[in-house]
mmCIF file of C-alpha atoms in Angstrom:
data_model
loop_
_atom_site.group_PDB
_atom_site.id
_atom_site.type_symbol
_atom_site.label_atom_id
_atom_site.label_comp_id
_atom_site.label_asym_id
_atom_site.label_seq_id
_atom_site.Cartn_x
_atom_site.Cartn_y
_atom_site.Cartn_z
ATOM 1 C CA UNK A 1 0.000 0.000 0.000
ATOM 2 C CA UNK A 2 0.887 3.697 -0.554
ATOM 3 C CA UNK A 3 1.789 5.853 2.069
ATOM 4 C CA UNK A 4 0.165 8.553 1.279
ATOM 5 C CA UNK A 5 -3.692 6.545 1.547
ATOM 6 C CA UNK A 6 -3.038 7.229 5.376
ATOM 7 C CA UNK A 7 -3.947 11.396 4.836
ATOM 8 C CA UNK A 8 -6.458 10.110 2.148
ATOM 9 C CA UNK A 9 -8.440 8.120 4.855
ATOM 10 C CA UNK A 10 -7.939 10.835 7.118
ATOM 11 C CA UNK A 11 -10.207 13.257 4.883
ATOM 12 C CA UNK A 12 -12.563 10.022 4.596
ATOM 13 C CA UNK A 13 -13.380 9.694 8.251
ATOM 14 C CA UNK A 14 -13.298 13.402 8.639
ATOM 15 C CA UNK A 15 -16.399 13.813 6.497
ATOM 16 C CA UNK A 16 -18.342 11.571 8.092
ATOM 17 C CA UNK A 17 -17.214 12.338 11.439
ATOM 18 C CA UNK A 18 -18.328 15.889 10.473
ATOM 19 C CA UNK A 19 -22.132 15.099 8.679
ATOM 20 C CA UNK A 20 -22.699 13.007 11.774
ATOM 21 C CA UNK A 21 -22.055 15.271 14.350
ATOM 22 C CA UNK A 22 -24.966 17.793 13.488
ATOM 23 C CA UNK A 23 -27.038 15.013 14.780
ATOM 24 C CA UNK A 24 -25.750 14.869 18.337
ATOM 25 C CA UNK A 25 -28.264 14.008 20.962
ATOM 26 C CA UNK A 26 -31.168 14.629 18.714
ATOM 27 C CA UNK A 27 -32.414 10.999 18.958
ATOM 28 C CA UNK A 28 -31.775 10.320 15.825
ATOM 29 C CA UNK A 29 -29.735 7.770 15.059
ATOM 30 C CA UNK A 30 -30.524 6.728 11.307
ATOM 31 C CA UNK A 31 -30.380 9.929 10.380
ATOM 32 C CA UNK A 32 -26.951 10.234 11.807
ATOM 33 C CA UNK A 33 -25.749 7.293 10.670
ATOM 34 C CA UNK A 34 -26.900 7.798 7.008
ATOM 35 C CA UNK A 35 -24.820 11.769 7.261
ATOM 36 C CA UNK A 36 -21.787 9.629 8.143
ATOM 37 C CA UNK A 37 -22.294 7.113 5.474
ATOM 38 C CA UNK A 38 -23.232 9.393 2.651
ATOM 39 C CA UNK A 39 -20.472 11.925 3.022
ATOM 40 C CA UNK A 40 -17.836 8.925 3.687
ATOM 41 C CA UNK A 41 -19.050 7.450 0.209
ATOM 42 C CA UNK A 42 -18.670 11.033 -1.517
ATOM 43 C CA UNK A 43 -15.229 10.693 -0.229
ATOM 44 C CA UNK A 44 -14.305 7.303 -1.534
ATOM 45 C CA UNK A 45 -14.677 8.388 -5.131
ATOM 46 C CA UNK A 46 -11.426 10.750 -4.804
ATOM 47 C CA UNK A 47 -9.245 8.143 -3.263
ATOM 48 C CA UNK A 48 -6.346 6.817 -5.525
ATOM 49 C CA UNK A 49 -6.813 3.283 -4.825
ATOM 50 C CA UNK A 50 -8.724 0.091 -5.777
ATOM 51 C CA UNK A 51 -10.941 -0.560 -3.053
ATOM 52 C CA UNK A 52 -13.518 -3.189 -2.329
ATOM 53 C CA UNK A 53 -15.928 -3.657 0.700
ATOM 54 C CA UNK A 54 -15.188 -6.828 2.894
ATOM 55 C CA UNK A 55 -17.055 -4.966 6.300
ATOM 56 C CA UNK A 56 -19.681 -2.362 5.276
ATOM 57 C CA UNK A 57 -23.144 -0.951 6.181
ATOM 58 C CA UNK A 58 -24.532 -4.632 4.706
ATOM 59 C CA UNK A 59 -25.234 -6.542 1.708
ATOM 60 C CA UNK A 60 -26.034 -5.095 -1.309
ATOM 61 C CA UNK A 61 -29.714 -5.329 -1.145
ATOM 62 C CA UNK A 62 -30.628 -3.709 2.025
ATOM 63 C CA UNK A 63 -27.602 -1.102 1.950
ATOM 64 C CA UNK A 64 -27.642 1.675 -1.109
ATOM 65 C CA UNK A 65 -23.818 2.353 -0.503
ATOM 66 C CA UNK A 66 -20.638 0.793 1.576
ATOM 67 C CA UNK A 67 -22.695 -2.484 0.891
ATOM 68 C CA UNK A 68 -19.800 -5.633 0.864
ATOM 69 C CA UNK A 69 -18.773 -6.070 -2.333
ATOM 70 C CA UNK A 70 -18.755 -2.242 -3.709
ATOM 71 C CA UNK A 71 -16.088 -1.081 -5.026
ATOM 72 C CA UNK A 72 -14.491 2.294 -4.250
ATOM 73 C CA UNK A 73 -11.806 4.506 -5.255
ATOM 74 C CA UNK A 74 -10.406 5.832 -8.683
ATOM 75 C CA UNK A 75 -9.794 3.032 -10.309
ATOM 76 C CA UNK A 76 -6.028 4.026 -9.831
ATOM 77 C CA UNK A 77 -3.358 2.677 -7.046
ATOM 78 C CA UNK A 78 -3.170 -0.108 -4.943
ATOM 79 C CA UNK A 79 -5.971 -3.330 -4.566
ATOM 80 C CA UNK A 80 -7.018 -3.025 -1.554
ATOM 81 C CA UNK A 81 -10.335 -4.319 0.714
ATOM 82 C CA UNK A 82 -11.546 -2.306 3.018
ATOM 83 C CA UNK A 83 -14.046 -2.193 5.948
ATOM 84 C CA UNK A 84 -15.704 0.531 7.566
ATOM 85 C CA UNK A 85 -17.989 1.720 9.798
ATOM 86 C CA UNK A 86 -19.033 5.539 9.105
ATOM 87 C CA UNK A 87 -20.728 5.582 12.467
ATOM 88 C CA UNK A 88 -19.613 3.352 14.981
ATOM 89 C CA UNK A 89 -21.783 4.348 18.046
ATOM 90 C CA UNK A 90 -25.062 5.511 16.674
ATOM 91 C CA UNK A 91 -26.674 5.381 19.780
ATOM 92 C CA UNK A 92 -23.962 7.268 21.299
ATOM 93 C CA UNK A 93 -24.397 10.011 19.272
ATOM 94 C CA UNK A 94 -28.674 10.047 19.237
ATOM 95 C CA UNK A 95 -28.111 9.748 22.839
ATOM 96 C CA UNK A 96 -24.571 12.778 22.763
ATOM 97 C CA UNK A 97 -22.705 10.429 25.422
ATOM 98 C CA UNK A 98 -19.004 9.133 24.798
ATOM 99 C CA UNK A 99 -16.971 7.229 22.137
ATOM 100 C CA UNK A 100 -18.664 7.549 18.850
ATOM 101 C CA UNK A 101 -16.141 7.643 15.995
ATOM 102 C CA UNK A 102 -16.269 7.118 12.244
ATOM 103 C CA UNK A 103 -13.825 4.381 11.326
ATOM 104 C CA UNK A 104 -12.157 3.061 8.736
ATOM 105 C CA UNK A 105 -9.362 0.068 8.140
ATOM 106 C CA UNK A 106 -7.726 -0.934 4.917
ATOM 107 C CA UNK A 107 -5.280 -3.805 4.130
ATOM 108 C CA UNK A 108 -3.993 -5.594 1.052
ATOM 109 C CA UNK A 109 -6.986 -7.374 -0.782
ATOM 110 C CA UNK A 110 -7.550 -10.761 0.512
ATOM 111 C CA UNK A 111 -5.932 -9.691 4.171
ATOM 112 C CA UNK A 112 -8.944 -8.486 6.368
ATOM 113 C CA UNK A 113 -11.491 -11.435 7.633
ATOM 114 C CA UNK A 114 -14.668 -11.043 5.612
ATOM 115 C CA UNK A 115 -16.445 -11.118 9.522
ATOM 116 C CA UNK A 116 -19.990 -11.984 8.810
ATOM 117 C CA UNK A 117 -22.769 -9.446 10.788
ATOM 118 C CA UNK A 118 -23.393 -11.418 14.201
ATOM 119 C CA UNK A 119 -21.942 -11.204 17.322
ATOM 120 C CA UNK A 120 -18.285 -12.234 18.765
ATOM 121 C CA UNK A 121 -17.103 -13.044 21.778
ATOM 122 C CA UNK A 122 -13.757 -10.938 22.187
ATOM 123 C CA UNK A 123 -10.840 -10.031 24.302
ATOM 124 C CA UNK A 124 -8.700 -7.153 23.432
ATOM 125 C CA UNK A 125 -5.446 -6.019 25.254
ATOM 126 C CA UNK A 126 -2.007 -3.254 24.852
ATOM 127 C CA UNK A 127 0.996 -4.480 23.819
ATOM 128 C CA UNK A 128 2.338 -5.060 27.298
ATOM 129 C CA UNK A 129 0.042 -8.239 27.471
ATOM 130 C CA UNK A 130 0.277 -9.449 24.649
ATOM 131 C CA UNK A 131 0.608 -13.336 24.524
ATOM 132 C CA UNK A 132 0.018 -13.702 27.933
ATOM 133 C CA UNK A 133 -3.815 -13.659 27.755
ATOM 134 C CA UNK A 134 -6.434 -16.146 26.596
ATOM 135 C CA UNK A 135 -10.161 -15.778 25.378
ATOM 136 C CA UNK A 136 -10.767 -19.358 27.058
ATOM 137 C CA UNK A 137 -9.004 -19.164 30.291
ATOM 138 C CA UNK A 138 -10.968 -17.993 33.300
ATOM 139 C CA UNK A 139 -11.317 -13.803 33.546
ATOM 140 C CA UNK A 140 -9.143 -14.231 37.067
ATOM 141 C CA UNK A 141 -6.259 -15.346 34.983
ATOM 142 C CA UNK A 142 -6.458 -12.767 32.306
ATOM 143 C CA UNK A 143 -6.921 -10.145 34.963
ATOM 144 C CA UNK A 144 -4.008 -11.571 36.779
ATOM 145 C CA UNK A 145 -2.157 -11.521 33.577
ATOM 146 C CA UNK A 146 -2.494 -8.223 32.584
ATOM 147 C CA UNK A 147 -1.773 -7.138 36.512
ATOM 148 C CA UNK A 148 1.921 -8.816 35.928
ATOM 149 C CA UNK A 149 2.325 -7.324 32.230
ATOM 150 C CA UNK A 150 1.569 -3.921 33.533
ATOM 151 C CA UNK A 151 2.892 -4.207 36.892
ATOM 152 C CA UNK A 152 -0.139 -3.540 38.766
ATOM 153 C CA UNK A 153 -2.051 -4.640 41.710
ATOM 154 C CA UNK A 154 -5.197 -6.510 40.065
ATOM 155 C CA UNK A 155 -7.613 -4.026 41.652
ATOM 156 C CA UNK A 156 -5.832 -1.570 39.796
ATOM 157 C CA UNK A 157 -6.895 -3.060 36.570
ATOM 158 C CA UNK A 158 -9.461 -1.715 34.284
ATOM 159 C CA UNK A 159 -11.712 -3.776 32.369
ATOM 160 C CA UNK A 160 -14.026 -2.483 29.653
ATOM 161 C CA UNK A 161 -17.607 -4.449 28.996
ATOM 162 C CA UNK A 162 -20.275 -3.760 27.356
ATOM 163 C CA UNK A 163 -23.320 -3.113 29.779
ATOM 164 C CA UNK A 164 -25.516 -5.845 28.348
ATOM 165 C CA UNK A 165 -27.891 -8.653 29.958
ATOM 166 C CA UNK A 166 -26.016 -11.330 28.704
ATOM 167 C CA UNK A 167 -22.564 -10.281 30.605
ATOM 168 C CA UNK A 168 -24.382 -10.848 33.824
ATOM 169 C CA UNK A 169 -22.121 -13.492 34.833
ATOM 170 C CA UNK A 170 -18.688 -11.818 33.066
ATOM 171 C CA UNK A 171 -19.155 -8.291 35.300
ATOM 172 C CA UNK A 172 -20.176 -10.918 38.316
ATOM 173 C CA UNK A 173 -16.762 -12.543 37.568
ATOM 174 C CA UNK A 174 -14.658 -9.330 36.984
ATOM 175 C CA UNK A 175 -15.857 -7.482 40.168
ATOM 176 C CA UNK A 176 -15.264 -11.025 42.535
ATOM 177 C CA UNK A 177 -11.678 -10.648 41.044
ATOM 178 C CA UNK A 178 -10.937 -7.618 42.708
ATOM 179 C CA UNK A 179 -11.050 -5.448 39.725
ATOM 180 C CA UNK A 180 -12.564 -2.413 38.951
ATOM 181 C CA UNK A 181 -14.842 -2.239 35.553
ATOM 182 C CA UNK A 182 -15.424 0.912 33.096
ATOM 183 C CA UNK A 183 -19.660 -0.477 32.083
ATOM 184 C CA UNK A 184 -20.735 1.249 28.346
ATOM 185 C CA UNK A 185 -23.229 0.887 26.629
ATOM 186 C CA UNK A 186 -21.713 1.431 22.803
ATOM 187 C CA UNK A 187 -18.909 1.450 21.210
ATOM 188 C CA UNK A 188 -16.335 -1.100 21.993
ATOM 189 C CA UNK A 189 -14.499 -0.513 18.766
ATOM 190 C CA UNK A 190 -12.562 2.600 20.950
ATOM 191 C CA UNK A 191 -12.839 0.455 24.030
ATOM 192 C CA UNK A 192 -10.620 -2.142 22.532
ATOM 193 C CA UNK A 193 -8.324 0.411 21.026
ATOM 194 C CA UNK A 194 -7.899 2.258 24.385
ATOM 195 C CA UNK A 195 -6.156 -0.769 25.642
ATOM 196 C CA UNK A 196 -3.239 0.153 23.755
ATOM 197 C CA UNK A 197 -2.932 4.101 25.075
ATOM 198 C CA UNK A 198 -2.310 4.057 29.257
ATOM 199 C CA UNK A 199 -3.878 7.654 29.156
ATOM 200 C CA UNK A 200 -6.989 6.060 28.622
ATOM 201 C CA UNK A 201 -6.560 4.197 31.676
ATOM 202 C CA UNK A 202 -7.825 0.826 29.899
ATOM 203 C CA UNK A 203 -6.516 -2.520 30.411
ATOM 204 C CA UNK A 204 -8.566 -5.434 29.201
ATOM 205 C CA UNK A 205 -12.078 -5.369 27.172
ATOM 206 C CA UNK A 206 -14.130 -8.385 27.558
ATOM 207 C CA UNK A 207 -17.497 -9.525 26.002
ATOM 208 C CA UNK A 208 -19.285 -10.325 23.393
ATOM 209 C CA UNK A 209 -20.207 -7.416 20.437
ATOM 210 C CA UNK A 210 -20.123 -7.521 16.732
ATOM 211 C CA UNK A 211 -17.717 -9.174 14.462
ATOM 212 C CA UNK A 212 -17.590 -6.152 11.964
ATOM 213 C CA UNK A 213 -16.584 -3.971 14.944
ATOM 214 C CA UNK A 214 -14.040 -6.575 15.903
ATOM 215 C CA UNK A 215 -12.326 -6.604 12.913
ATOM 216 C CA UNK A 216 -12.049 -2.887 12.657
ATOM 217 C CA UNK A 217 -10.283 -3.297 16.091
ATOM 218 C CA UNK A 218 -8.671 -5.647 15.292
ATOM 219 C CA UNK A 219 -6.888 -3.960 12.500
ATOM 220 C CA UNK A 220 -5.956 -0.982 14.974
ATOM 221 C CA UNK A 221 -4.706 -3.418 17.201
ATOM 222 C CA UNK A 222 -2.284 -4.674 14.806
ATOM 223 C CA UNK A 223 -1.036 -1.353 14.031
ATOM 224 C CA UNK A 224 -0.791 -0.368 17.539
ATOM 225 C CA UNK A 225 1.522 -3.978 18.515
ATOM 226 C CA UNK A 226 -1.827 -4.562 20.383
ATOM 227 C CA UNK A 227 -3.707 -8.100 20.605
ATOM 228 C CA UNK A 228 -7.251 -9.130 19.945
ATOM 229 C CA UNK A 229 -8.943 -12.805 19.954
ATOM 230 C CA UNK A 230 -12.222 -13.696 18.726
ATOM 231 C CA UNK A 231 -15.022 -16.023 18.881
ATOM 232 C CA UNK A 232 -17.795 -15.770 16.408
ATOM 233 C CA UNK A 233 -21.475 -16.659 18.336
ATOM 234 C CA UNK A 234 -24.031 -17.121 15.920
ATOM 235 C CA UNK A 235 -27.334 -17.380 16.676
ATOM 236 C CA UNK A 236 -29.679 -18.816 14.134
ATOM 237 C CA UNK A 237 -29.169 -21.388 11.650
ATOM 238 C CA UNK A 238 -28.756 -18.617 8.451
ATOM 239 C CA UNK A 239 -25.207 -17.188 10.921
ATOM 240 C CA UNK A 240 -24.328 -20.955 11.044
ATOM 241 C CA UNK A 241 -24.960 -21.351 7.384
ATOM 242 C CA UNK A 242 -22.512 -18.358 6.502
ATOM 243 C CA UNK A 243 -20.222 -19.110 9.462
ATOM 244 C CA UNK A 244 -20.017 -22.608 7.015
ATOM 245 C CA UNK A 245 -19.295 -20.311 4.196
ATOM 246 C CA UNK A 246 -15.782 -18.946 5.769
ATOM 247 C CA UNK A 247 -14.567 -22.273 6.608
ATOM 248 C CA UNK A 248 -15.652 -21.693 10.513
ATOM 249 C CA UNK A 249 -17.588 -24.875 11.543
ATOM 250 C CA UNK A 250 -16.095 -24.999 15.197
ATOM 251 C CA UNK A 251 -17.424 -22.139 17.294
ATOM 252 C CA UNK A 252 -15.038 -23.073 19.675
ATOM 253 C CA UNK A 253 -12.351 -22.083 16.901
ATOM 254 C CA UNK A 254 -9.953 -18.420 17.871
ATOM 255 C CA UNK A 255 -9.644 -16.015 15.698
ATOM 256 C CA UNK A 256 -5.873 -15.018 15.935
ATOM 257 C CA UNK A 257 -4.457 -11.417 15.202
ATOM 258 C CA UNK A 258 -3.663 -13.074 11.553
ATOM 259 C CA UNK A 259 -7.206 -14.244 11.274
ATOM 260 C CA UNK A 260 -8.270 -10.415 11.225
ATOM 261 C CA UNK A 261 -5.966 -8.883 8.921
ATOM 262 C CA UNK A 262 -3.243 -10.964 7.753
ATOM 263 C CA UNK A 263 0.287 -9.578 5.855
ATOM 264 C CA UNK A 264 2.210 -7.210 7.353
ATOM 265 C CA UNK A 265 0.447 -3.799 6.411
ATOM 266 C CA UNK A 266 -2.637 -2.164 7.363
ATOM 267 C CA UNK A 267 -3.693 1.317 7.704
ATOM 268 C CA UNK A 268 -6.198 2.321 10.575
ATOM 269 C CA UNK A 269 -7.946 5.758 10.840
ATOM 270 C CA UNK A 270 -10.718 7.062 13.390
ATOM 271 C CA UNK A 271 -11.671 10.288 14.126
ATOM 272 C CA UNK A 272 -13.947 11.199 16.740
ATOM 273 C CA UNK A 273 -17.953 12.444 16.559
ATOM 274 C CA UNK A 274 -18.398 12.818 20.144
ATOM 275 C CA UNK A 275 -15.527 13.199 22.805
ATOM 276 C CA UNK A 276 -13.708 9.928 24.206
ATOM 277 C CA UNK A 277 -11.035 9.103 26.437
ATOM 278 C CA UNK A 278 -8.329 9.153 23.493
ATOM 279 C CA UNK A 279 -10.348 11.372 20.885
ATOM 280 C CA UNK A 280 -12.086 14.799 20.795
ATOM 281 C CA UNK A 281 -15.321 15.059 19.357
ATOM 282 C CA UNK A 282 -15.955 17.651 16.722
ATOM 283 C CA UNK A 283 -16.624 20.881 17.825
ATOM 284 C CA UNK A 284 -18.585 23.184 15.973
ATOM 285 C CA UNK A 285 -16.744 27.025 16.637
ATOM 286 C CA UNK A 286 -18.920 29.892 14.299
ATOM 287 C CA UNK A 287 -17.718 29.848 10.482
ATOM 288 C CA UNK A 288 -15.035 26.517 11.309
ATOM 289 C CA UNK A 289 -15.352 23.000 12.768
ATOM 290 C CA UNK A 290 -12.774 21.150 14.286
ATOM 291 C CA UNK A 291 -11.919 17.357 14.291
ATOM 292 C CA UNK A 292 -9.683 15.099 15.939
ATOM 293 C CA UNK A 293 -8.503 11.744 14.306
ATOM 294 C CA UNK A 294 -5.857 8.711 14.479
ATOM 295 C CA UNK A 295 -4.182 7.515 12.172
ATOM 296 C CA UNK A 296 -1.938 4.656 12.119
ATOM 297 C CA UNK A 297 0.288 2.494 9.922
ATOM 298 C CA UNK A 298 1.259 -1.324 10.951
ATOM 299 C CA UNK A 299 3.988 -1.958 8.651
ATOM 300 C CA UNK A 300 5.609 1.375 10.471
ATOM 301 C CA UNK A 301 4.587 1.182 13.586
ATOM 302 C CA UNK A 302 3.526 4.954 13.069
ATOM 303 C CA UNK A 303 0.749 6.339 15.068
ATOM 304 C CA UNK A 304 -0.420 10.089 14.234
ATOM 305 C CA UNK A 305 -2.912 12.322 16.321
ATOM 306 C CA UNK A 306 -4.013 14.958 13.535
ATOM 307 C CA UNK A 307 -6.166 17.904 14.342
ATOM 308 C CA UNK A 308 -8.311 19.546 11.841
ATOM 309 C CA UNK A 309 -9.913 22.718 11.363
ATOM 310 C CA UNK A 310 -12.558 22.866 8.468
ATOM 311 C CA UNK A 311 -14.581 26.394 6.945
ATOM 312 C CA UNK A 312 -18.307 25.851 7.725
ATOM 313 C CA UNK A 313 -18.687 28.478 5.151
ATOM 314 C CA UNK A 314 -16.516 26.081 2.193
ATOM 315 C CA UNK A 315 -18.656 23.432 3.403
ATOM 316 C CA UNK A 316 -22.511 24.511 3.607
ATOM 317 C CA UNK A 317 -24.026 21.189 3.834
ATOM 318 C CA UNK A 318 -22.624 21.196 7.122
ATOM 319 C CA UNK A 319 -24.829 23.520 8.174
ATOM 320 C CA UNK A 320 -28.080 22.046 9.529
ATOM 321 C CA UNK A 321 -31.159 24.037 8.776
#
C-alpha cells in the first residue's frame, strides 16, 4: 500500500465524522448514521486506490452504498479491501454520550477477515500483554495476567464491557476478582483500542459485540503492537450457514491477530464524533469546525494524532437548517 492513503483516509473519516455530528443528541440515530455514510461514500470516489468492501453498512440489497462487495476509489493505485464503519456508536451520538467515531481500516486485498454481521465473543489487550492472555481461560487469569504485564495490583486493573444482559455473569466474575470495571453501553471498537494508550486508563475489554466492529479493532490493534482474539457466536441457523461459508464450523475455533488482517500492512484511521477518552469530538466554533482523528500504519509502527480545522462556510451542507 501507498503511504500517502493514510492522509487520504484521514479526509474520509473526517467527512463523516463531520455530517454526523450535526445530529448529536437529537435521537436520531438513522439519520446520523446515514450523514456519516453518505459523506464517507462522496469521499471514496477521490481516493487513488482500488478498493472493495469486505465490512460495510450490509449486503447489497438492504444497503444503497458501503454495501460488501462495492467497489471504491479511482480506479487508480493499490488493490485493496476495506471495511468501515461511518458511524460506529449511533446510539452514542442520538443519545450525545461518549466514544462515537467514524472508522475506517484498509489492508492488502484478501488480508482483512470477511467477519460476517453477528456477534463475537472478544478479548482485546495493549501491547504489554500481549501473549500472555487467553479468550478461554478464566477472567481471574487474564486479569491476573495483565496485573503482571503492567505491573499492577489486580484491583488496579481496568476492564471495559459492554453493559448488556447477557454479561451478567462476566461483570459478576470481573468485580469477585478484585477489579474495577469501566460499564458502556456502545462502542467497543474505541474500548478495545484504548487498551493500547495508558492515558486512557484501559486494560482489558471483555465480552461479546459484533464481528464487523471486531475486525475494525482488530486492524488498529495490529497497528498499535496490540492483541485481539475472537469467537464468532451465531445465533440462528442462516449465521451458522454463513459461518459454514468462511470455513468456521467450530465455534469453539480463535480467531488469531492473523485471522483479522493478515500480511504485514494495514492502515487504521478514526476520528472522533463525540468526545472519548483518546479522541475529541468535533466541535462546531462559528464559520469553522474542528476534528480530531488517528491515524496509524502497521507496517511502520507509526501512530499520528491529527487535528483539523474545516470552513463551515466552504462546506454549507454542514450547516443544519
Amino acid at each position: 500500500m501507498e503511504r500517502s492513503l493514510s492522509m487520504e483516509l484521514v479526509r474520509v473519516t473526517e467527512a463523516a465524522a463531520l455530517s454526523s455530528a450535526r445530529w448529536m443528541g437529537r435521537g436520531k440515530k438513522d439519520e446520523a448514521d446515514d450523514a456519516a455514510t453518505t459523506a464517507m461514500r462522496d469521499v471514496f470516489d477521490t481516493i487513488p486506490m482500488r478498493g472493495r468492501v469486505v465490512i460495510g453498512e450490509g449486503e447489497m440489497d438492504e444497503a444503497p452504498m458501503l454495501y460488501i462487495g462495492e467497489k471504491l476509489g479511482t480506479g487508480d493505485g493499490p488493490e485493496v479491501d476495506v471495511a468501515v464503519d461511518p458511524l460506529e456508536g449511533t446510539n452514542i451520538v442520538a443519545l450525545g454520550t461518549w466514544n462515537a467515531l467514524a472508522v475506517i481500516a484498509i489492508a492488502d486485498r484478501g488480508k482483512l477477515l470477511h467477519a460476517p454481521d453477528m456477534y463475537m465473543d472478544k478479548l482485546a489487550v495493549g501491547p504489554a500483554a500481549v501473549g500472555k492472555v487467553d479468550i478461554n481461560a478464566p477472567v481471574l487469569d487474564n486479569l491476573r495476567a495483565v496485573a503482571k504485564a503492567k505491573n499492577k495490583q489486580i484491583e488496579d486493573v481496568v476492564a471495559v464491557v459492554l453493559n448488556k444482559p447477557r454479561h451478567q455473569q462476566l461483570i459478576e466474575d470481573i468485580r469477585a476478582a478484585g477489579a474495577r470495571i469501566r460499564l458502556i453501553q456502545d462502542g467497543d471498537v474505541a474500548a478495545a483500542m484504548n487498551t493500547a494508550f495508558d492515558d486512557t486508563g484501559v486494560d482489558i475489554l471483555f465480552g461479546i459485540g459484533g464481528a464487523p466492529e471486531g475486525v475494525l479493532a482488530a486492524v488498529a490493534l495490529k497497528c498499535l503492537g496490540g492483541e485481539m482474539q475472537g469467537k464468532l457466536v451465531p445465533k440462528t441457523d442462516e449465521e451458522k450457514e454463513r459461518c459454514a461459508k468462511m470455513g468456521i464450523t467450530d465455534f469453539e475455533k480463535v480467531l488469531h491477530m492473523d485471522d483479522f488482517c493478515g500480511g504485514d500492512d494495514a492502515i487504521f484511521a478514526a476520528t472522533g464524533v463525540t468526545d472519548g477518552e483518546l479522541l475529541k469530538g468535533v466541535q462546531f466554533k462559528g464559520s469553522k469546525a474542528l476534528t480530531q482523528t488517528v491515524v496509524m500504519r502497521a507496517k511502520s509502527g507509526t501512530v499520528r494524532f491529527i487535528d483539523g480545522e474545516h470552513s463551515l462556510e466552504k462546506k454549507p451542507n454542514l450547516v443544519m437548517k
